[in-house]
Coordinates of C-alpha atoms in Angstrom, one line a residue:
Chain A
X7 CA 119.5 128.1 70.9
X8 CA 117.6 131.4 69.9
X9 CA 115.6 131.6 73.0
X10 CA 118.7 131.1 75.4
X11 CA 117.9 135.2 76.1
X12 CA 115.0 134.1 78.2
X13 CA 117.4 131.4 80.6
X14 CA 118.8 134.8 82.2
X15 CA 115.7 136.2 83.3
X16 CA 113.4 133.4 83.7
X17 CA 116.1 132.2 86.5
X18 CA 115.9 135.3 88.4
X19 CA 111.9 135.6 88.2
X20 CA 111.9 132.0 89.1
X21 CA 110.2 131.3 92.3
X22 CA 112.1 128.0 93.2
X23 CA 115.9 128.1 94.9
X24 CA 118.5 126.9 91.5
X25 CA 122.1 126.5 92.7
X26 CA 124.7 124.7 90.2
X27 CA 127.8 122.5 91.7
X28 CA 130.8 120.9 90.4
X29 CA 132.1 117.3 91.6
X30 CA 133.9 119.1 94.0
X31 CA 131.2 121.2 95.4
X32 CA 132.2 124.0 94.1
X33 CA 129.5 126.7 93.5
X34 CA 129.4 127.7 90.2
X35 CA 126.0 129.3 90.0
X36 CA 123.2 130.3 92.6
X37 CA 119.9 132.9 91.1
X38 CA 118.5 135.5 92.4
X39 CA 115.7 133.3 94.7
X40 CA 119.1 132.3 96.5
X41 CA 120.7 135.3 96.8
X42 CA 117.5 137.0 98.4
X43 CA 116.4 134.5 100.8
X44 CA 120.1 133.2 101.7
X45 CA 121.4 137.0 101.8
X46 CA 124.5 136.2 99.6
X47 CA 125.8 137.6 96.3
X48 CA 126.7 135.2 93.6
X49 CA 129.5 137.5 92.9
X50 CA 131.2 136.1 96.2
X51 CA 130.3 132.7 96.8
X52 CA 131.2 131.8 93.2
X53 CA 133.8 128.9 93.2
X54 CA 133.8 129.0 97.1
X55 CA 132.5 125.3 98.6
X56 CA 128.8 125.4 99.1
X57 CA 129.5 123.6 102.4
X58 CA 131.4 126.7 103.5
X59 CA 128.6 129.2 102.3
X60 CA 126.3 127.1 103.5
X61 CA 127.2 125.8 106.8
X62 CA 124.5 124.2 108.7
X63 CA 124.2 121.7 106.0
X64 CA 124.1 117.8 106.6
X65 CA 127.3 117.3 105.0
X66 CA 128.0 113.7 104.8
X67 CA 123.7 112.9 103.8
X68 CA 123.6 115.4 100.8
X69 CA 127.7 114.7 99.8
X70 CA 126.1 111.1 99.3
X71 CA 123.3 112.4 97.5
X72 CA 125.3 114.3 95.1
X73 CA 127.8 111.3 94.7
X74 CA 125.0 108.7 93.7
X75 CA 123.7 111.7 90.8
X76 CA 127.4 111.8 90.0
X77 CA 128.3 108.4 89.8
X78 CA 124.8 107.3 88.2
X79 CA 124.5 110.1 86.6
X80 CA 120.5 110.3 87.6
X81 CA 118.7 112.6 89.6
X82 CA 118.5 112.3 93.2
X83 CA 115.1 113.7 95.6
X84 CA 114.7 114.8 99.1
X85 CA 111.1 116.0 100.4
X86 CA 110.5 117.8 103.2
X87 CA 108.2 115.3 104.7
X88 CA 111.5 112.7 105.5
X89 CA 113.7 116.0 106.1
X90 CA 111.7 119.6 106.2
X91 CA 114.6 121.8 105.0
X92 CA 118.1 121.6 104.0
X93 CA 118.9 124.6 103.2
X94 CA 118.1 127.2 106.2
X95 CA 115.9 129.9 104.6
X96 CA 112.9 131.8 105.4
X97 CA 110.2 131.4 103.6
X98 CA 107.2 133.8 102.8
X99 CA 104.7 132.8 105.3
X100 CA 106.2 134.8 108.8
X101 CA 103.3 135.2 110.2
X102 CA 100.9 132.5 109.3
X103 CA 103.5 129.2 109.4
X104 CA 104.5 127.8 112.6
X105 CA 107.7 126.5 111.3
X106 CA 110.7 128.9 111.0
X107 CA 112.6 127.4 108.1
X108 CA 111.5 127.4 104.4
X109 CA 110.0 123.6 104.0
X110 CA 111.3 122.1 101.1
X111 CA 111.3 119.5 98.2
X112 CA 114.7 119.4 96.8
X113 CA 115.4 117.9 93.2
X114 CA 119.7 116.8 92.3
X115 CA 120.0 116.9 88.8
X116 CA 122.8 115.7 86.4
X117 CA 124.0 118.5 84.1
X118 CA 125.9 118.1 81.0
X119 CA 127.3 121.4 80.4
X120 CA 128.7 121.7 76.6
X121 CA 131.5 124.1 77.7
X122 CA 133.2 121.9 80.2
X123 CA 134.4 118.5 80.4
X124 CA 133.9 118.8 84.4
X125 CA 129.8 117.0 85.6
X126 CA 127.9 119.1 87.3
X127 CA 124.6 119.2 89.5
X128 CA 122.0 121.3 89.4
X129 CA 120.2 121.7 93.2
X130 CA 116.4 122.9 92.8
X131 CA 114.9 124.1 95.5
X132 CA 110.8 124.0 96.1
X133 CA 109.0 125.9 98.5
X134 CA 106.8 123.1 100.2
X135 CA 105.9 125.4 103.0
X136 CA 102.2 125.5 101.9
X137 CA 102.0 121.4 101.7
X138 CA 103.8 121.9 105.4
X139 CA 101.2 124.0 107.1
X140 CA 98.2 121.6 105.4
X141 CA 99.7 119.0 106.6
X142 CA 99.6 120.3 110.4
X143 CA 96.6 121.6 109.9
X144 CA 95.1 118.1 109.5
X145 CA 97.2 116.4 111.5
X146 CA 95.3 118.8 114.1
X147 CA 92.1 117.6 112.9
X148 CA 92.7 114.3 113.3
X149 CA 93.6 114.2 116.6
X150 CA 90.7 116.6 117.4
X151 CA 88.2 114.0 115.4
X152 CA 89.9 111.0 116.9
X153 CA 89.4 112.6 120.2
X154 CA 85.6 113.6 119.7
X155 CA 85.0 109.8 118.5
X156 CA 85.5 108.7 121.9
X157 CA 83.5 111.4 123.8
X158 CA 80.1 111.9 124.9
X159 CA 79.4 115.4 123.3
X160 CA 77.3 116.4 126.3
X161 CA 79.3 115.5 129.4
X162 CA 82.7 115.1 127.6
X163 CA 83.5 111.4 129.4
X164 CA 83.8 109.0 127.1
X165 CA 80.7 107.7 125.0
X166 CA 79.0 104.4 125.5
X167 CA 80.6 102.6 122.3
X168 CA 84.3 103.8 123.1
X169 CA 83.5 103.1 126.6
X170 CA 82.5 99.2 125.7
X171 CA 85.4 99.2 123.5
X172 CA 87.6 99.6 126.5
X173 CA 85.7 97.8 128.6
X174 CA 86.1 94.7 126.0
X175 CA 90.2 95.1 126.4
X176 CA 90.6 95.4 130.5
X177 CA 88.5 92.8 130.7
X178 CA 90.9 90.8 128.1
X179 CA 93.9 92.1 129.8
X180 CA 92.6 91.5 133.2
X181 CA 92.2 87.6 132.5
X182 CA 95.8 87.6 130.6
X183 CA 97.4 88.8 133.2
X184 CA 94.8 87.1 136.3
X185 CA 94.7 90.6 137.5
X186 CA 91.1 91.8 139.4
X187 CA 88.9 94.2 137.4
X188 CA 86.0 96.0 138.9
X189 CA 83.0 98.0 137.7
X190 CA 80.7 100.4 138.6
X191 CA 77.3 101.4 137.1
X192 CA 75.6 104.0 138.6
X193 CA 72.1 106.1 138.0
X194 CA 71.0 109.4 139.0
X195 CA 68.0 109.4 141.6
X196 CA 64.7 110.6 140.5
X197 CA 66.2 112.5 137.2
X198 CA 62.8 112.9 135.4
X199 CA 61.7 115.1 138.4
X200 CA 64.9 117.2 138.0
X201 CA 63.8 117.9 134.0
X202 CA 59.9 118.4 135.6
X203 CA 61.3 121.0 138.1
X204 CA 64.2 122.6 136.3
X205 CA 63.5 121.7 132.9
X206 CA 65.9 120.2 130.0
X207 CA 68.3 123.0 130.2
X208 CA 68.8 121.9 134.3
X209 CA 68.7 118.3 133.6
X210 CA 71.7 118.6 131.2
X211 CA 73.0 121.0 133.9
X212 CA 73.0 118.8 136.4
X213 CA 75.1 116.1 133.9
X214 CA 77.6 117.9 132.9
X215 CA 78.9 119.0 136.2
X216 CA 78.0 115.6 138.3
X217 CA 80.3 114.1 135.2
X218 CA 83.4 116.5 135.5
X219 CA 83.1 116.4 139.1
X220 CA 82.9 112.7 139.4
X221 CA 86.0 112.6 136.9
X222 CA 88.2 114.5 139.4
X223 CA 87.3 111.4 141.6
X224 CA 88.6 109.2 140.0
X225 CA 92.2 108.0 139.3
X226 CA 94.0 108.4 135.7
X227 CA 93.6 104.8 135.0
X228 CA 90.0 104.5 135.3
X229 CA 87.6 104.6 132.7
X230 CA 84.8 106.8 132.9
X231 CA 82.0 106.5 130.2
X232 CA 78.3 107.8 129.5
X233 CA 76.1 104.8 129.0
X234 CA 73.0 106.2 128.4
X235 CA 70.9 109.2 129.0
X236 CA 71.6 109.2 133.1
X237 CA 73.4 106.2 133.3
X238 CA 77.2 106.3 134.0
X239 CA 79.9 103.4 133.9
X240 CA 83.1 103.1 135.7
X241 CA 86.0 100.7 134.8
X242 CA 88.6 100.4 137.0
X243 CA 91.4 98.1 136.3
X244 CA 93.4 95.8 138.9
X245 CA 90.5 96.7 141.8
X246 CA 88.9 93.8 143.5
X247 CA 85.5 94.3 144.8
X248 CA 86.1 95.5 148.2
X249 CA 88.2 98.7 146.8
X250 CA 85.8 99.6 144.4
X251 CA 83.2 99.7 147.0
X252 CA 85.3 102.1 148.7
X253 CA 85.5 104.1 145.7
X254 CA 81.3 103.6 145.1
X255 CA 81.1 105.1 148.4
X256 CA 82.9 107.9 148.5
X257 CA 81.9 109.2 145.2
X258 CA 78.0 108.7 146.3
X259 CA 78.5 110.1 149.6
X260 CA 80.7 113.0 147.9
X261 CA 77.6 113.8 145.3
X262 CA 75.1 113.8 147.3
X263 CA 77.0 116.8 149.7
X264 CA 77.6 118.4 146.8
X265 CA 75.3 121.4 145.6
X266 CA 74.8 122.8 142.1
X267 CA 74.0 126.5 140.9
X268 CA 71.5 127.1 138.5
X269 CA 69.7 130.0 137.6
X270 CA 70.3 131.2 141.0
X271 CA 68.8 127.9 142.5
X272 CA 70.9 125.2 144.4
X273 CA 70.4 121.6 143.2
X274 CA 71.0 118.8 144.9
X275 CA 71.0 115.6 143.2
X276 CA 71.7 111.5 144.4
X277 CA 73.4 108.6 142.8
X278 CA 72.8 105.1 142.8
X279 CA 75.4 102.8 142.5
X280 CA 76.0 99.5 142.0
X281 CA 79.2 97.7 142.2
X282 CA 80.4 94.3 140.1
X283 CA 83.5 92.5 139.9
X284 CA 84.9 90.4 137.0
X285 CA 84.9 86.1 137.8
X286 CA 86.5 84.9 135.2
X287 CA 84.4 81.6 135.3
X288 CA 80.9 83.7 135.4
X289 CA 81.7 86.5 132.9
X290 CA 83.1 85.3 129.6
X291 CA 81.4 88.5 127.8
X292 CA 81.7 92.1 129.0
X293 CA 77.5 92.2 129.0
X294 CA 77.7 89.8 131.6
X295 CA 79.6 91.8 134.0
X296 CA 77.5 94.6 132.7
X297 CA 74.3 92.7 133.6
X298 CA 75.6 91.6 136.9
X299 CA 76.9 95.5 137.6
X300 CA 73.2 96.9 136.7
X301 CA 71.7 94.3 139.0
X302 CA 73.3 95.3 141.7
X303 CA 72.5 98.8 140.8
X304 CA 68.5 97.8 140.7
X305 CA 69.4 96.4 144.6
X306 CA 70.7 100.1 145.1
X307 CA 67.4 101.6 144.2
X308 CA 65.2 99.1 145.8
X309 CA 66.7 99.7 148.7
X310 CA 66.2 103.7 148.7
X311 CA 68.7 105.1 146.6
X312 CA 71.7 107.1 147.2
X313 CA 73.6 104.1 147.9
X314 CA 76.1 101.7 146.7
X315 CA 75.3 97.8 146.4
X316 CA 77.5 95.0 144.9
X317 CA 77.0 92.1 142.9
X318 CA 77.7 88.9 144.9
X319 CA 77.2 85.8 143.3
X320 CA 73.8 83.8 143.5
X321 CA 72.1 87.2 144.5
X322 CA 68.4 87.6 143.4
X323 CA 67.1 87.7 139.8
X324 CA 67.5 91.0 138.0
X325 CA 63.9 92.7 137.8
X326 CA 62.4 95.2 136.2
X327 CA 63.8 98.7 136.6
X328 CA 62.6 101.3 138.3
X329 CA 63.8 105.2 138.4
Chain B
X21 CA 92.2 97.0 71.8
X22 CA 93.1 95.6 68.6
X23 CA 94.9 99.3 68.2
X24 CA 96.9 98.7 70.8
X25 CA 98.3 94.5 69.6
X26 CA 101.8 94.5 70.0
X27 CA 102.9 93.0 66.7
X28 CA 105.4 90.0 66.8
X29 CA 108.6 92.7 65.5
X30 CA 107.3 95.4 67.9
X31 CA 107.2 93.2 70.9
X32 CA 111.0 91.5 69.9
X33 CA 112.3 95.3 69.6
X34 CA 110.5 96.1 72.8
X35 CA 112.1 93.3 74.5
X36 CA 115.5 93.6 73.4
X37 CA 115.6 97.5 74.2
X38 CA 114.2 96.7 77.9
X39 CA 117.0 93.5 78.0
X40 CA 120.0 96.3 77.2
X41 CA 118.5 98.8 79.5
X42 CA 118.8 96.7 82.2
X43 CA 122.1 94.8 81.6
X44 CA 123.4 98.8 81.6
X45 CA 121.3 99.1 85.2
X46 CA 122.6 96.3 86.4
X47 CA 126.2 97.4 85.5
X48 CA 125.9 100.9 87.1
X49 CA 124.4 99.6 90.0
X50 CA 126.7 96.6 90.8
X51 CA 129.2 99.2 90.4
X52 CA 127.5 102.0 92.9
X53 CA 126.7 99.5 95.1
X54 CA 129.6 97.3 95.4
X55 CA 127.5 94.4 95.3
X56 CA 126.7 91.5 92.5
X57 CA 123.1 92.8 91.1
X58 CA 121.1 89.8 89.3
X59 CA 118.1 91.0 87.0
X60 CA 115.8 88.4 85.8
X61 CA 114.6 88.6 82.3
X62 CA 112.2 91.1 82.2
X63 CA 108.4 90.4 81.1
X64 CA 106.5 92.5 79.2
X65 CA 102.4 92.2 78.9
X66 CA 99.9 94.4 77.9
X67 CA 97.2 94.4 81.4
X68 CA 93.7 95.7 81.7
X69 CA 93.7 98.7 84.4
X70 CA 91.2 95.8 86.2
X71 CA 93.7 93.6 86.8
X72 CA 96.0 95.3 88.1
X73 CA 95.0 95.2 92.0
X74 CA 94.6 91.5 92.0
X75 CA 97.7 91.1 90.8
X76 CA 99.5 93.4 93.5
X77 CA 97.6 91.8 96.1
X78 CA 98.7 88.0 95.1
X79 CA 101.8 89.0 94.8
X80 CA 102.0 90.8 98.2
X81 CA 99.3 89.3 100.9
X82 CA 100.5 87.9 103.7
X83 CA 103.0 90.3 104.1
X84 CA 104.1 93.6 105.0
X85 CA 105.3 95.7 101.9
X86 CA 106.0 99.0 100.8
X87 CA 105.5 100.8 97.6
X88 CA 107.1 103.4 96.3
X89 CA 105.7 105.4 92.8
X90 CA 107.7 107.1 90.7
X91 CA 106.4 109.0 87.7
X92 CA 108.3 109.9 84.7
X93 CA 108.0 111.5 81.3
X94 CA 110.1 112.1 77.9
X95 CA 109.4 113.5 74.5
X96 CA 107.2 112.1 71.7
X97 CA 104.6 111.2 74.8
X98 CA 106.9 108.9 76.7
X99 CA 105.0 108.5 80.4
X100 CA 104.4 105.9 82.8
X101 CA 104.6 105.3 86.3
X102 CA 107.1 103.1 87.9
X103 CA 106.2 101.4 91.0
X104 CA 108.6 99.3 93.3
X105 CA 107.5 96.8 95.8
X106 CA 109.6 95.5 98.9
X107 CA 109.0 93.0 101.8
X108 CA 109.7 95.0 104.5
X109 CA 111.6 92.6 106.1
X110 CA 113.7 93.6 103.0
X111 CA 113.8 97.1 103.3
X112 CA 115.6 96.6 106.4
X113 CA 118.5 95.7 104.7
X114 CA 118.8 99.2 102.4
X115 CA 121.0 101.0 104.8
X116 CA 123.6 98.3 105.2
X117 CA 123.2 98.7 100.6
X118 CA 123.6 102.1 100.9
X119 CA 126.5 102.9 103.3
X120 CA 123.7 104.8 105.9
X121 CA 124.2 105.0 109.6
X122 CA 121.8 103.6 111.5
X123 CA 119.3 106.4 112.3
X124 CA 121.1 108.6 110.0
X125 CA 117.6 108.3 107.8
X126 CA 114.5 107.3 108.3
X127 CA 113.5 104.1 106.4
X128 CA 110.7 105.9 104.3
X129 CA 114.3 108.2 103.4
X130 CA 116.1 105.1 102.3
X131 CA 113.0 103.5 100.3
X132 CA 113.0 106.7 98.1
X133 CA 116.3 106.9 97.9
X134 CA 117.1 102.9 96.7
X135 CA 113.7 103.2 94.8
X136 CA 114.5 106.5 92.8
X137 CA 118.4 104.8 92.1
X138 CA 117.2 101.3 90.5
X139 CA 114.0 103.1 88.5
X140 CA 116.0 106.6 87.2
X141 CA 119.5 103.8 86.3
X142 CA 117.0 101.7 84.3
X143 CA 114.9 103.9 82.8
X144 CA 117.7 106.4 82.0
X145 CA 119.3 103.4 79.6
X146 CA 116.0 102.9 78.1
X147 CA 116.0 106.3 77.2
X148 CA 119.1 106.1 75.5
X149 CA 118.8 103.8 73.1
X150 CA 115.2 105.2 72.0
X151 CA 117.0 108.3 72.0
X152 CA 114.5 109.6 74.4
X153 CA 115.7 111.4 77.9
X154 CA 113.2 111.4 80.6
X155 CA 112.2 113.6 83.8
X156 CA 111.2 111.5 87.1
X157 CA 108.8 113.2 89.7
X158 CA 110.0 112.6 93.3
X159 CA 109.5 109.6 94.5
X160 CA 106.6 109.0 96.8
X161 CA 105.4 106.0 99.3
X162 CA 102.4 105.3 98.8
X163 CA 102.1 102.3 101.7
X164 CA 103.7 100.7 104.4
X165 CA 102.1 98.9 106.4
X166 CA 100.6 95.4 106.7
X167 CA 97.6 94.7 104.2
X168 CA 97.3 98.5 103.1
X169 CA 98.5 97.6 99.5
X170 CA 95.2 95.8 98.2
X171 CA 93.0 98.2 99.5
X172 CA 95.1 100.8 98.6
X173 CA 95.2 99.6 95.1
X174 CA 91.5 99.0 95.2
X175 CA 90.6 102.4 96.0
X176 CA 93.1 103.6 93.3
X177 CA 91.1 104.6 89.8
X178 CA 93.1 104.0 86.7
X179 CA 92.2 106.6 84.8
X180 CA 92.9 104.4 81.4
X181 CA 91.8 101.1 80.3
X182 CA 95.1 99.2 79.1
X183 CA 98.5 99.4 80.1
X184 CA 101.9 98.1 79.0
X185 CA 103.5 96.5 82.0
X186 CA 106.9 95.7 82.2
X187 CA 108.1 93.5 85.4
X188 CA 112.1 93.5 86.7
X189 CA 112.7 91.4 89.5
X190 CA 115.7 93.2 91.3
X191 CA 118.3 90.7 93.3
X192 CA 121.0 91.7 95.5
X193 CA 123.3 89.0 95.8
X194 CA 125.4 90.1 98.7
X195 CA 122.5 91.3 101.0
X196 CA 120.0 89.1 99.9
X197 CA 117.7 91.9 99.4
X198 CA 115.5 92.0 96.4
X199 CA 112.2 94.1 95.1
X200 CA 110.2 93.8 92.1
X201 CA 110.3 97.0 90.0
X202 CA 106.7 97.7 87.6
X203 CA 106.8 99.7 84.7
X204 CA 103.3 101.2 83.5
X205 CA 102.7 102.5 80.7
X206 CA 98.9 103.5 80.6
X207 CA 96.9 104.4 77.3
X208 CA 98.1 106.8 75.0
X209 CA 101.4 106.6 76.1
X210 CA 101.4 103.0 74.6
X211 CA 100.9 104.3 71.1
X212 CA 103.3 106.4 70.9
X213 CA 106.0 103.9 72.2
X214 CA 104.8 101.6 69.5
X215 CA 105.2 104.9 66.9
X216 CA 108.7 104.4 68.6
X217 CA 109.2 100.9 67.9
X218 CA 108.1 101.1 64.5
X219 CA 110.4 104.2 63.2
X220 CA 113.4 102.3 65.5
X221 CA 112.5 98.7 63.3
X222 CA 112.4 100.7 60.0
X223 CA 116.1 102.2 60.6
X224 CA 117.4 98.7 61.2

């Protein structure tokens, strides 16, 4: 071969790990990319068994891998996505990976060496550390877009079509398992005169910390949701009517006591509430129980405001609203 | 298209090489595996890259599958892609084939690892007797879950017109566990197995 010159250096440039074994797992070869990252000397490993140099190895998974390129005589792949590393090395990212090891794709090679009878395998080592840290990265990003899918960019609870969504599956679990499912739509009072008075800036104010105080409310398992520009759902699963009431009450109560800074200005703001609980006879869609919550929420207002009414069956027709 | 006929000797040679390669396979494997491997006579077709996807998906709908790629490449412009397809209720069965401990591997771990063994054992005796020797990429998985494969296929854009596809239906007697294995061999690449073919016919 009149280029073999260029084997010797080419290997020790070579920015991928290159380590030879016999069918006994002998090293017979390691280049420099080894040597440097492993802190070892060719010198002394050679002929010493790479699971001894090597010890943190999984022994009985890569002696299997090596066997089937032995015994096929075919190459054999391990990618760091299944198994990130193994061979523990550092790689050249310290500071700006959050893993420690060197991720890796690993290739198992057949060799047919003309000067000995005995097989041999050549392990190549990749550095994948680069696919590694895109793939967290956007693992990251998907959970942060999945997450900003379901919320209302304004007040943070959920949004109006993720909040249906889950609206849509209590209500189907509910009547699976006959368990009672309540809901709670409520307004604020008199909001336009909050934007007159305090302007947009106030109005949004005035949302975003009646939502996140309302949220510490509220237990884990209910469902708090934005349904439109001041109106707010509640779902809250295995609650019959009467507890929900309770809950109406002493979240209305609780808001209307509780004052807001702005611009050096205290606001004070009212809810309306009504209350509605799923019959599994009356509501066969989720807009029913929505209707029948948001009639009882027009009762609410009627009546004065800063109050909680509930549905109860047979009550008056739902009229036009009023704010 | 009408460069890329198979003629009658061509397709015969083509036939016979890919019926040795895989009584080789099927030797190795039996052996490596310890179990009885039965390899139906392959078929070979030239495909338009347009019917591929349909044909995946009948093959496949209605059940959960995975498919695992597998690219390789030799001299004189040998290349293709080999894909394998299980039922997954199938690839259940690998670790028991392979001598794995249960959550020793994951199951993606296994699928490369039973896909790369039955495409690099048949391939590498194809390569042989064309006097070829071939690299494989690592294999990847390119789906597995339920109903993924058509659309996956779908939104896949074969970047050549015809391809030479060559279809191994893998069957492990002892498990009960078989895949299909599909060679493809897009475009240019078939030309220059034919230039193969023809130079292997005249020595004969």
């Amino acid at each position: 071969m009149p280029h073999a010159w260029l084997c010797s250096p080419i290997l020790s440039q070579l920015n991928s790990g290159v380590i030879v074994v016999d069918d006994e797992y002998q090293i017979h070869y390691l280049n420099s990319f080894i040597e440097r990252h492993a802190s070892l000397q060719l010198s002394e490993v050679q002929g010493k068994s790479l699971f001894s140099v090597f010890a943190d190895l999984p022994e009985a998974w890569l002696k299997r891998k090596l066997m089937s390129v032995l015994d096929l005589n075919t190459p054999a792949f391990s990618s760091w996505e299944q198994r990130q590393y193994i061979f523990k090395l550092p790689h050249l990212r310290p500071i700006t990976s959050s893993s420690q090891y060197m991720a890796q794709n690993c290739s198992m090679l057949p060799l047919t060496a003309e000067h000995t009878e005995q097989p041999l395998i050549c392990i190549l080592i990749e550095d994948a550390t680069d696919a590694f840290v895109y793939q967290q990265h956007l693992s990251k990003t998907l959970i942060e877009l999945e997450r900003a899918n379901r919320q209302d960019g304004l007040t943070k609870v959920l949004n109006r079509r993720y909040w249906e969504e889950q609206l849509k599956q209590e209500i189907h679990r509910a009547q699976r398992y006959q368990h009672s499912l309540s809901m709670i739509l409520f307004d604020l009072d008199k909001f336009k005169d909050l934007n007159d008075k305090y302007g947009h800036l106030g109005g949004d104010f005035v949302l975003i910390q009646l939502a996140s105080f309302i949220g510490s409310l509220l237990r884990d398992s209910d469902l708090f949701g934005r349904y439109g520009g001041e109106e707010f759902g509640i779902i809250l699963p295995d609650t019959a009517l009467e507890g929900a009431v309770e809950v109406a009450e002493r979240i209305c109560q609780a808001v209307a006591e509780y004052p807001m800074l702005f611009n050096q200005q205290t606001i004070r703001a009212s809810i309306s509430m009504g209350v509605a609980e799923l019959l599994p006879k009356q509501h066969l869609l989720h807009d029913d129980l929505i209707r029948c919550a948001d009639m009882a929420l027009y009762n609410a207002k009627r009546a004065g405001r800063n109050r909680v009414c509930s549905y109860l069956a047979g009550e008056t027709e739902y009229q036009k609203k009023v704010n | 298209m009408s460069t890329l006929g198979f003629s009658e000797e061509q397709r015969d040679c083509l036939q016979e090489i890919i019926n040795v390669a895989m009584g080789l396979a099927s030797d190795k494997l039996a052996r490596f595996l310890n179990t009885f491997v039965h390899l139906q006579v392959p078929s070979i077709a030239l495909v338009g890259a347009s019917h591929i996807p349909a044909e995946f998906e009948n093959r496949y709908q209605d059940t959960e599958a995975a498919l695992v790629s597998q690219g390789f490449f030799g001299n004189e412009g040998v290349r293709g892609e080999a894909i394998v397809l299980y039922q997954m209720e199938n690839a259940h069965k690998i670790s028991a084939l392979l001598g794995y401990e249960v959550g020793d591997v994951s199951e993606i771990e296994m699928l490369t690892d039973i896909s790369s063994i039955l495409t690099t054992t048949f391939l590498n005796g194809l390569a042989d007797q064309i006097e070829n020797s071939l690299s494989y990429s690592a294999p990847r998985v390119l789906s597995s879950a339920k109903g993924d494969i058509s659309s996956l296929l779908k939104n896949t854009s074969f970047h050549w017109e015809h391809a030479l596809k060559v279809d191994i239906s893998y069957q492990l007697i002892d498990h009960s566990f078989n895949c299909d294995m599909i060679l493809l061999i897009p475009g240019e690449a078939v030309t220059n197995i034919q230039r193969i073919l023809d130079r292997i016919l005249e020595e004969y």
